């Protein structure tokens, strides 16, 4: 039987609800869902998203945990296939039942089949993508901004601009108006504004998945504004009697998330340490 979390190297959540969530996961891991954002949580943030890769210890830590819990899920705004490649999740012993919910849950990759299930793309994404270069030029977009093609979404990054935060703030309203014209919404992130279809977010994706699995407890780890709906979903599950633990992969760029978290860890490195401690706890 696992020992109490405070008796190991396991960090202690600062809230009673978080402590209840962690205790429920440890008491009955086979009924727990552990869910994670990708960028900034399992993978360090880098200037070029195409160069993002999972922390080198993340996959081994997940593989050590996965056989002991009901399910491990990665919930990301990236296309599911891209997250799988950048994460190195395919064909890993121990991760045979990993699920990646990509594009905020619009896509689903299952390790057991190695395939992606997805509906037809929203036509507004292609329309907005075609209009974006000229649109950014017409409003005198800040030098250093750039467009990322994401298949079912399109994003404008400002991290390379001379003043990333000023560029980010200047583009929020114009891009929101562009998105509305094409039936899309804008999802703000860490120096990125993503235009994507409405109706799905990480909270919807996580809530539906937890219910599908029939989980009795849940942990969610995230780092960005797009993770707030997932935090809200865990809070709703807690109000419905499903214990949950909210973990923030710490960043001084997104205090909204850390303020609501039960536990704040030091970025992807801290997430890996948390997973290692939890794996040790469940093995004891």
Short mmCIF file of C-alpha atoms in Angstrom, two decimals:
data_model
loop_
_atom_site.label_atom_id
_atom_site.label_comp_id
_atom_site.label_asym_id
_atom_site.label_seq_id
_atom_site.Cartn_x
_atom_site.Cartn_y
_atom_site.Cartn_z
CA UNK A 1 0.00 0.00 0.00
CA UNK A 2 1.31 3.46 -0.90
CA UNK A 3 2.46 5.66 1.92
CA UNK A 4 1.11 9.12 2.63
CA UNK A 5 2.48 11.68 0.13
CA UNK A 6 4.06 13.77 2.84
CA UNK A 7 6.29 10.86 3.83
CA UNK A 8 8.09 10.84 0.47
CA UNK A 9 9.72 13.40 -1.80
CA UNK A 10 6.26 14.18 -3.14
CA UNK A 11 5.53 17.93 -2.96
CA UNK A 12 2.47 18.82 -0.89
CA UNK A 13 -0.36 20.77 -2.57
CA UNK A 14 -1.13 24.07 -0.87
CA UNK A 15 -4.92 23.64 -0.96
CA UNK A 16 -7.16 21.12 0.82
CA UNK A 17 -8.83 20.22 -2.49
CA UNK A 18 -5.43 19.57 -4.05
CA UNK A 19 -4.35 17.39 -1.14
CA UNK A 20 -7.60 15.43 -1.43
CA UNK A 21 -6.96 15.01 -5.15
CA UNK A 22 -3.43 13.72 -4.65
CA UNK A 23 -4.51 11.36 -1.89
CA UNK A 24 -7.28 9.95 -4.13
CA UNK A 25 -4.81 9.35 -6.97
CA UNK A 26 -2.40 7.55 -4.64
CA UNK A 27 -5.14 5.53 -2.93
CA UNK A 28 -6.65 4.25 -6.19
CA UNK A 29 -4.25 4.91 -9.09
CA UNK A 30 -6.03 2.42 -11.35
CA UNK A 31 -9.02 4.81 -11.38
CA UNK A 32 -6.98 7.99 -12.00
CA UNK A 33 -6.47 10.00 -15.18
CA UNK A 34 -3.22 11.97 -15.41
CA UNK A 35 -3.44 14.67 -18.10
CA UNK A 36 -0.82 17.09 -19.37
CA UNK A 37 -0.41 20.03 -21.70
CA UNK A 38 2.57 19.67 -24.05
CA UNK A 39 4.41 22.95 -24.71
CA UNK A 40 5.66 24.51 -21.49
CA UNK A 41 4.62 21.47 -19.45
CA UNK A 42 6.17 18.33 -20.93
CA UNK A 43 8.34 20.33 -23.35
CA UNK A 44 10.32 23.52 -22.65
CA UNK A 45 9.14 26.66 -24.45
CA UNK A 46 11.46 27.52 -27.34
CA UNK A 47 11.44 30.45 -29.83
CA UNK A 48 10.54 28.15 -32.75
CA UNK A 49 7.67 25.74 -31.92
CA UNK A 50 8.91 23.35 -34.60
CA UNK A 51 12.02 22.81 -32.49
CA UNK A 52 10.08 21.99 -29.31
CA UNK A 53 10.75 18.53 -27.94
CA UNK A 54 9.66 16.77 -24.77
CA UNK A 55 12.00 17.08 -21.81
CA UNK A 56 14.41 14.12 -22.13
CA UNK A 57 13.14 12.60 -18.88
CA UNK A 58 9.44 13.20 -19.56
CA UNK A 59 8.68 10.10 -21.64
CA UNK A 60 10.51 7.71 -19.27
CA UNK A 61 8.64 9.26 -16.34
CA UNK A 62 5.29 8.91 -18.12
CA UNK A 63 6.10 5.32 -19.10
CA UNK A 64 6.85 4.48 -15.46
CA UNK A 65 3.51 5.90 -14.36
CA UNK A 66 1.18 4.86 -17.17
CA UNK A 67 0.85 1.15 -16.32
CA UNK A 68 -0.20 2.04 -12.76
CA UNK A 69 -3.04 4.46 -13.62
CA UNK A 70 -6.28 4.30 -15.59
CA UNK A 71 -4.96 6.54 -18.34
CA UNK A 72 -2.36 9.13 -19.33
CA UNK A 73 -3.50 11.83 -21.74
CA UNK A 74 -1.74 14.73 -23.45
CA UNK A 75 -4.17 17.59 -24.14
CA UNK A 76 -2.70 20.11 -26.56
CA UNK A 77 -3.52 22.81 -29.06
CA UNK A 78 -1.08 21.23 -31.47
CA UNK A 79 -2.18 18.73 -34.11
CA UNK A 80 -2.17 15.32 -32.44
CA UNK A 81 0.34 13.85 -34.88
CA UNK A 82 2.76 16.74 -34.34
CA UNK A 83 2.60 16.33 -30.57
CA UNK A 84 3.25 12.61 -30.95
CA UNK A 85 6.33 13.24 -33.12
CA UNK A 86 7.73 16.06 -30.99
CA UNK A 87 7.00 14.15 -27.82
CA UNK A 88 8.45 10.86 -29.01
CA UNK A 89 5.37 9.07 -27.67
CA UNK A 90 4.91 6.36 -30.32
CA UNK A 91 6.13 2.82 -29.71
CA UNK A 92 7.29 3.42 -26.13
CA UNK A 93 6.98 0.42 -23.78
CA UNK A 94 4.63 1.40 -20.98
CA UNK A 95 2.77 3.97 -23.08
CA UNK A 96 0.72 1.49 -25.06
CA UNK A 97 -2.53 3.16 -23.97
CA UNK A 98 -1.43 6.81 -24.11
CA UNK A 99 -3.98 9.15 -25.69
CA UNK A 100 -3.16 12.50 -27.29
CA UNK A 101 -6.08 14.91 -27.62
CA UNK A 102 -4.86 17.38 -30.24
CA UNK A 103 -6.34 20.66 -31.47
CA UNK A 104 -8.03 21.08 -28.08
CA UNK A 105 -9.70 17.68 -28.40
CA UNK A 106 -10.82 17.90 -32.04
CA UNK A 107 -8.27 15.20 -32.86
CA UNK A 108 -7.47 12.02 -30.96
CA UNK A 109 -4.41 9.78 -31.33
CA UNK A 110 -4.36 6.43 -29.56
CA UNK A 111 -1.09 4.61 -29.03
CA UNK A 112 -2.89 1.28 -29.26
CA UNK A 113 -3.79 1.94 -32.94
CA UNK A 114 -1.21 4.60 -33.85
CA UNK A 115 -3.88 6.50 -35.79
CA UNK A 116 -5.49 9.94 -35.55
CA UNK A 117 -9.27 10.37 -35.56
CA UNK A 118 -10.54 13.79 -36.58
CA UNK A 119 -13.56 15.53 -38.14
CA UNK A 120 -13.43 17.65 -41.30
CA UNK A 121 -11.54 20.95 -40.80
CA UNK A 122 -13.43 24.22 -40.28
CA UNK A 123 -13.40 26.20 -43.57
CA UNK A 124 -12.76 29.47 -41.76
CA UNK A 125 -9.24 28.36 -40.83
CA UNK A 126 -8.12 28.16 -44.49
CA UNK A 127 -9.83 31.49 -45.23
CA UNK A 128 -8.14 33.25 -42.30
CA UNK A 129 -4.78 31.67 -43.13
CA UNK A 130 -4.98 32.99 -46.71
CA UNK A 131 -5.87 36.48 -45.49
CA UNK A 132 -3.37 36.74 -42.62
CA UNK A 133 -0.16 37.85 -44.42
CA UNK A 134 -1.84 40.77 -46.17
CA UNK A 135 -3.88 41.55 -43.07
CA UNK A 136 -0.78 41.81 -40.88
CA UNK A 137 0.90 44.05 -43.46
CA UNK A 138 -2.17 46.29 -43.69
CA UNK A 139 -2.22 46.99 -39.95
CA UNK A 140 1.53 47.55 -39.77
CA UNK A 141 2.17 44.41 -37.75
CA UNK A 142 5.24 44.52 -35.58
CA UNK A 143 8.46 43.31 -37.14
CA UNK A 144 9.39 39.85 -35.91
CA UNK A 145 5.87 38.44 -35.75
CA UNK A 146 5.36 35.26 -37.74
CA UNK A 147 2.61 32.84 -38.73
CA UNK A 148 2.51 29.18 -37.71
CA UNK A 149 0.44 26.75 -39.77
CA UNK A 150 -1.36 24.32 -37.44
CA UNK A 151 -3.70 22.49 -39.79
CA UNK A 152 -6.97 23.03 -37.92
CA UNK A 153 -5.79 26.39 -36.61
CA UNK A 154 -3.36 29.17 -37.47
CA UNK A 155 -1.27 31.15 -34.98
CA UNK A 156 0.57 34.47 -34.91
CA UNK A 157 3.67 34.50 -32.69
CA UNK A 158 5.23 37.63 -31.21
CA UNK A 159 8.09 36.11 -29.16
CA UNK A 160 10.67 37.17 -31.79
CA UNK A 161 9.44 40.77 -31.98
CA UNK A 162 11.58 43.57 -30.55
CA UNK A 163 8.92 44.09 -27.86
CA UNK A 164 7.01 40.76 -27.70
CA UNK A 165 4.43 41.87 -25.12
CA UNK A 166 3.64 45.14 -26.92
CA UNK A 167 3.23 43.29 -30.20
CA UNK A 168 1.00 40.74 -28.51
CA UNK A 169 -1.28 43.41 -27.03
CA UNK A 170 -1.42 45.42 -30.28
CA UNK A 171 -2.55 42.39 -32.28
CA UNK A 172 -5.22 41.03 -29.91
CA UNK A 173 -8.13 43.18 -31.06
CA UNK A 174 -7.40 43.17 -34.82
CA UNK A 175 -6.94 39.40 -34.85
CA UNK A 176 -10.13 38.93 -32.84
CA UNK A 177 -12.01 40.90 -35.50
CA UNK A 178 -10.42 38.83 -38.28
CA UNK A 179 -11.30 35.61 -36.48
CA UNK A 180 -14.92 36.68 -36.00
CA UNK A 181 -15.31 37.36 -39.73
CA UNK A 182 -14.35 33.75 -40.44
CA UNK A 183 -16.35 32.12 -37.66
CA UNK A 184 -13.29 31.54 -35.48
CA UNK A 185 -12.12 32.56 -32.03
CA UNK A 186 -8.74 33.77 -30.77
CA UNK A 187 -6.96 31.72 -28.11
CA UNK A 188 -4.22 33.80 -26.42
CA UNK A 189 -1.10 32.09 -25.12
CA UNK A 190 2.48 32.85 -24.15
CA UNK A 191 3.36 35.41 -26.85
CA UNK A 192 1.04 33.71 -29.34
CA UNK A 193 -2.48 34.37 -30.61
CA UNK A 194 -4.16 31.35 -32.17
CA UNK A 195 -7.16 31.53 -34.49
CA UNK A 196 -9.20 28.33 -34.21
CA UNK A 197 -12.78 27.04 -34.44
CA UNK A 198 -15.10 27.57 -31.47
CA UNK A 199 -16.77 24.83 -29.48
CA UNK A 200 -13.75 22.88 -28.27
CA UNK A 201 -11.23 23.75 -25.63
CA UNK A 202 -9.04 21.80 -23.23
CA UNK A 203 -11.76 21.86 -20.61
CA UNK A 204 -14.35 20.27 -22.89
CA UNK A 205 -11.79 17.72 -24.09
CA UNK A 206 -10.62 16.82 -20.58
CA UNK A 207 -14.09 16.65 -19.06
CA UNK A 208 -15.39 14.36 -21.80
CA UNK A 209 -12.34 12.12 -21.58
CA UNK A 210 -12.50 11.75 -17.80
CA UNK A 211 -16.18 10.81 -18.07
CA UNK A 212 -15.50 8.36 -20.92
CA UNK A 213 -12.81 6.61 -18.87
CA UNK A 214 -14.99 6.59 -15.77
CA UNK A 215 -12.15 8.03 -13.70
CA UNK A 216 -12.54 8.54 -9.97
CA UNK A 217 -9.74 11.11 -9.72
CA UNK A 218 -7.79 13.36 -12.09
CA UNK A 219 -4.60 15.41 -12.25
CA UNK A 220 -4.06 18.12 -14.85
CA UNK A 221 -0.75 19.90 -15.48
CA UNK A 222 -0.54 23.03 -17.63
CA UNK A 223 1.31 26.30 -18.03
CA UNK A 224 -0.65 28.68 -20.27
CA UNK A 225 -3.91 30.59 -20.66
CA UNK A 226 -5.26 27.82 -22.88
CA UNK A 227 -5.06 25.53 -19.84
CA UNK A 228 -7.50 27.61 -17.80
CA UNK A 229 -10.54 25.78 -19.26
CA UNK A 230 -8.94 22.47 -18.21
CA UNK A 231 -8.45 23.87 -14.71
CA UNK A 232 -12.13 24.88 -14.72
CA UNK A 233 -13.10 21.36 -15.84
CA UNK A 234 -11.20 19.83 -12.91
CA UNK A 235 -12.86 22.29 -10.54
CA UNK A 236 -16.26 21.27 -11.95
CA UNK A 237 -15.38 17.58 -11.54
CA UNK A 238 -14.37 18.28 -7.93
CA UNK A 239 -17.76 19.91 -7.31
CA UNK A 240 -19.34 16.73 -8.70
CA UNK A 241 -17.39 14.55 -6.27
CA UNK A 242 -14.38 13.59 -8.41
CA UNK A 243 -11.19 14.61 -6.56
CA UNK A 244 -8.65 16.48 -8.66
CA UNK A 245 -5.18 18.01 -8.50
CA UNK A 246 -4.29 21.16 -10.46
CA UNK A 247 -0.59 21.59 -11.24
CA UNK A 248 0.98 24.68 -12.81
CA UNK A 249 4.22 24.24 -14.72
CA UNK A 250 5.51 27.50 -13.29
CA UNK A 251 5.92 30.58 -15.44
CA UNK A 252 6.01 34.22 -14.48
CA UNK A 253 4.29 34.92 -17.81
CA UNK A 254 0.95 33.37 -16.76
CA UNK A 255 0.11 34.20 -13.15
CA UNK A 256 -3.60 33.45 -13.76
CA UNK A 257 -2.75 29.75 -13.82
CA UNK A 258 -0.36 29.68 -10.88
CA UNK A 259 -2.89 31.60 -8.76
CA UNK A 260 -5.49 28.83 -9.30
CA UNK A 261 -3.14 25.86 -9.00
CA UNK A 262 -2.98 23.51 -6.04
CA UNK A 263 0.70 22.95 -6.76
CA UNK A 264 3.25 25.00 -8.71
CA UNK A 265 6.37 23.27 -10.01
CA UNK A 266 9.44 24.65 -11.75
CA UNK A 267 8.52 24.24 -15.44
CA UNK A 268 8.95 20.96 -17.35
CA UNK A 269 11.87 20.03 -15.09
CA UNK A 270 9.58 20.33 -12.11
CA UNK A 271 6.85 18.34 -13.87
CA UNK A 272 9.33 15.52 -14.48
CA UNK A 273 10.37 15.55 -10.82
CA UNK A 274 6.72 15.41 -9.79
CA UNK A 275 6.09 12.43 -12.07
CA UNK A 276 9.16 10.63 -10.75
CA UNK A 277 8.05 11.21 -7.16
CA UNK A 278 4.54 9.99 -7.95
CA UNK A 279 5.89 6.87 -9.71
CA UNK A 280 8.04 6.11 -6.65
CA UNK A 281 5.05 6.65 -4.38
CA UNK A 282 2.83 4.29 -6.37
CA UNK A 283 5.56 1.64 -6.48
CA UNK A 284 6.05 1.66 -2.70
#
